[in-house]
């Protein structure tokens, strides 16, 4: 197992940390026309090069200057796992030794990537491996983008990322400052060109941040991790709920819908004997019946360090039936990458605590 170095290694800034305008300014400051920025970005986002040397339509001395000034993919891939369903997961080590995970999921008509926004997480959801060691730090815009660009390079030439979910390690809305510029680059034409409607941001429900996201004028999707219909159960599962409360979360999600017109998805991890009872399904239906909402039920991904288990299939179906009959659309998320520790934060946790990890 790889031990994290204690001392941070200096690293050149990732070139895509600069947005198009900033890169054009940098070019002009170095005596090169601003349009070179578009060429550079085309090589990175469109043509998937791995080095400045491959950017053939740039003058050789300019390519050398870029290589002296910026990095492209400074993180180290410490693990690359491929599941039997062709889900791929990368564990990246950053310049300061910290680890983050990102995942590529394949479905017949979709190529979805799931990325992290923080090293660790402060929210402490009790069923999640990512929160077990708390929050270390926010990721930068470049560190967020590097995950997507590396996953994009795992795809063959004739395939492209179709969907992005910000559901990996961390609470995305706690790091909007880095996340929003990254999404902008992925969304814009000179970047990855990924439609805003194909980007979903997940949150435990930070009301002010939900409203901030709603105000930016982008059609991103919001997924609120509700996980329980009553305060006591939710506070047990998502401790930050103690300070917020379900009503405040739902009110903010209502505002998001009112401002953006985008239907809100409510995520609900089904945990046997904890939040999967028919009475809880009815309570959840009561909360969401009057709202334009969709419930995404997530079977618990096994985590060795945690004791929760997934409900049986009949129990899950009963939960879906109650919601659907009450007029609340609900689907059960397909399990992806179960044989490669694809649950959020598992691979990182097993690197940090090798003794606790089971063989895969
Ligand atoms: S589920 Fe998300 S918000 Fe909760 S601890 Fe895990 S990463 Fe953080």
mmCIF file of N, CA, C and O and ligand atoms in Angstrom, residues 121 123-125 127-128 130-131 168-171 204 344, ligand 1:
data_model
loop_
_atom_site.group_PDB
_atom_site.id
_atom_site.type_symbol
_atom_site.label_atom_id
_atom_site.label_comp_id
_atom_site.label_asym_id
_atom_site.label_seq_id
_atom_site.Cartn_x
_atom_site.Cartn_y
_atom_site.Cartn_z
ATOM 1 N N UNK A 121 -14.931 14.522 4.197
ATOM 2 C CA UNK A 121 -16.208 15.237 4.240
ATOM 3 C C UNK A 121 -16.563 15.546 5.690
ATOM 4 O O UNK A 121 -16.330 14.718 6.578
ATOM 5 N N UNK A 123 -19.641 16.209 6.741
ATOM 6 C CA UNK A 123 -21.060 15.998 7.039
ATOM 7 C C UNK A 123 -21.308 14.762 7.912
ATOM 8 O O UNK A 123 -22.318 14.674 8.586
ATOM 9 N N UNK A 124 -20.396 13.803 7.832
ATOM 10 C CA UNK A 124 -20.447 12.659 8.751
ATOM 11 C C UNK A 124 -21.637 11.736 8.615
ATOM 12 O O UNK A 124 -22.048 11.111 9.604
ATOM 13 N N UNK A 125 -22.202 11.619 7.418
ATOM 14 C CA UNK A 125 -23.331 10.693 7.226
ATOM 15 C C UNK A 125 -22.878 9.299 7.679
ATOM 16 O O UNK A 125 -21.813 8.835 7.263
ATOM 17 N N UNK A 127 -23.646 6.284 7.133
ATOM 18 C CA UNK A 127 -23.574 5.115 6.243
ATOM 19 C C UNK A 127 -22.502 5.298 5.175
ATOM 20 O O UNK A 127 -22.418 4.512 4.233
ATOM 21 N N UNK A 128 -21.668 6.346 5.290
ATOM 22 C CA UNK A 128 -20.777 6.719 4.195
ATOM 23 C C UNK A 128 -19.310 6.618 4.605
ATOM 24 O O UNK A 128 -18.904 7.160 5.636
ATOM 25 N N UNK A 130 -16.841 8.050 3.164
ATOM 26 C CA UNK A 130 -16.105 9.310 2.944
ATOM 27 C C UNK A 130 -16.011 10.162 4.196
ATOM 28 O O UNK A 130 -15.057 10.908 4.383
ATOM 29 N N UNK A 131 -17.035 10.085 5.029
ATOM 30 C CA UNK A 131 -17.082 10.965 6.188
ATOM 31 C C UNK A 131 -16.376 10.394 7.409
ATOM 32 O O UNK A 131 -16.234 11.085 8.430
ATOM 33 N N UNK A 168 -19.393 12.313 -5.479
ATOM 34 C CA UNK A 168 -18.278 11.568 -4.902
ATOM 35 C C UNK A 168 -17.964 12.068 -3.505
ATOM 36 O O UNK A 168 -18.841 12.525 -2.771
ATOM 37 N N UNK A 169 -16.689 12.029 -3.149
ATOM 38 C CA UNK A 169 -16.299 12.410 -1.787
ATOM 39 C C UNK A 169 -16.514 13.913 -1.588
ATOM 40 O O UNK A 169 -16.098 14.728 -2.415
ATOM 41 N N UNK A 170 -17.153 14.251 -0.473
ATOM 42 C CA UNK A 170 -17.328 15.661 -0.112
ATOM 43 C C UNK A 170 -18.746 16.160 -0.294
ATOM 44 O O UNK A 170 -19.588 15.505 -0.917
ATOM 45 N N UNK A 171 -19.021 17.316 0.295
ATOM 46 C CA UNK A 171 -20.303 18.005 0.134
ATOM 47 C C UNK A 171 -20.086 19.095 -0.923
ATOM 48 O O UNK A 171 -19.437 20.119 -0.640
ATOM 49 N N UNK A 204 -26.366 17.304 0.930
ATOM 50 C CA UNK A 204 -27.131 16.862 2.096
ATOM 51 C C UNK A 204 -28.238 17.871 2.390
ATOM 52 O O UNK A 204 -29.159 17.585 3.148
ATOM 53 N N UNK A 344 -18.951 5.486 -2.406
ATOM 54 C CA UNK A 344 -18.200 6.724 -2.204
ATOM 55 C C UNK A 344 -17.208 6.611 -1.052
ATOM 56 O O UNK A 344 -17.576 6.301 0.075
HETATM 57 S S1 LIG B 1 -22.807 10.952 1.930
HETATM 58 FE FE1 LIG B 1 -21.862 12.736 0.928
HETATM 59 S S2 LIG B 1 -22.266 14.403 2.379
HETATM 60 FE FE2 LIG B 1 -22.551 12.493 3.535
HETATM 61 S S3 LIG B 1 -20.541 12.066 4.480
HETATM 62 FE FE3 LIG B 1 -20.623 10.979 2.497
HETATM 63 S S4 LIG B 1 -19.656 12.388 1.055
HETATM 64 FE FE4 LIG B 1 -20.219 13.596 2.853
#
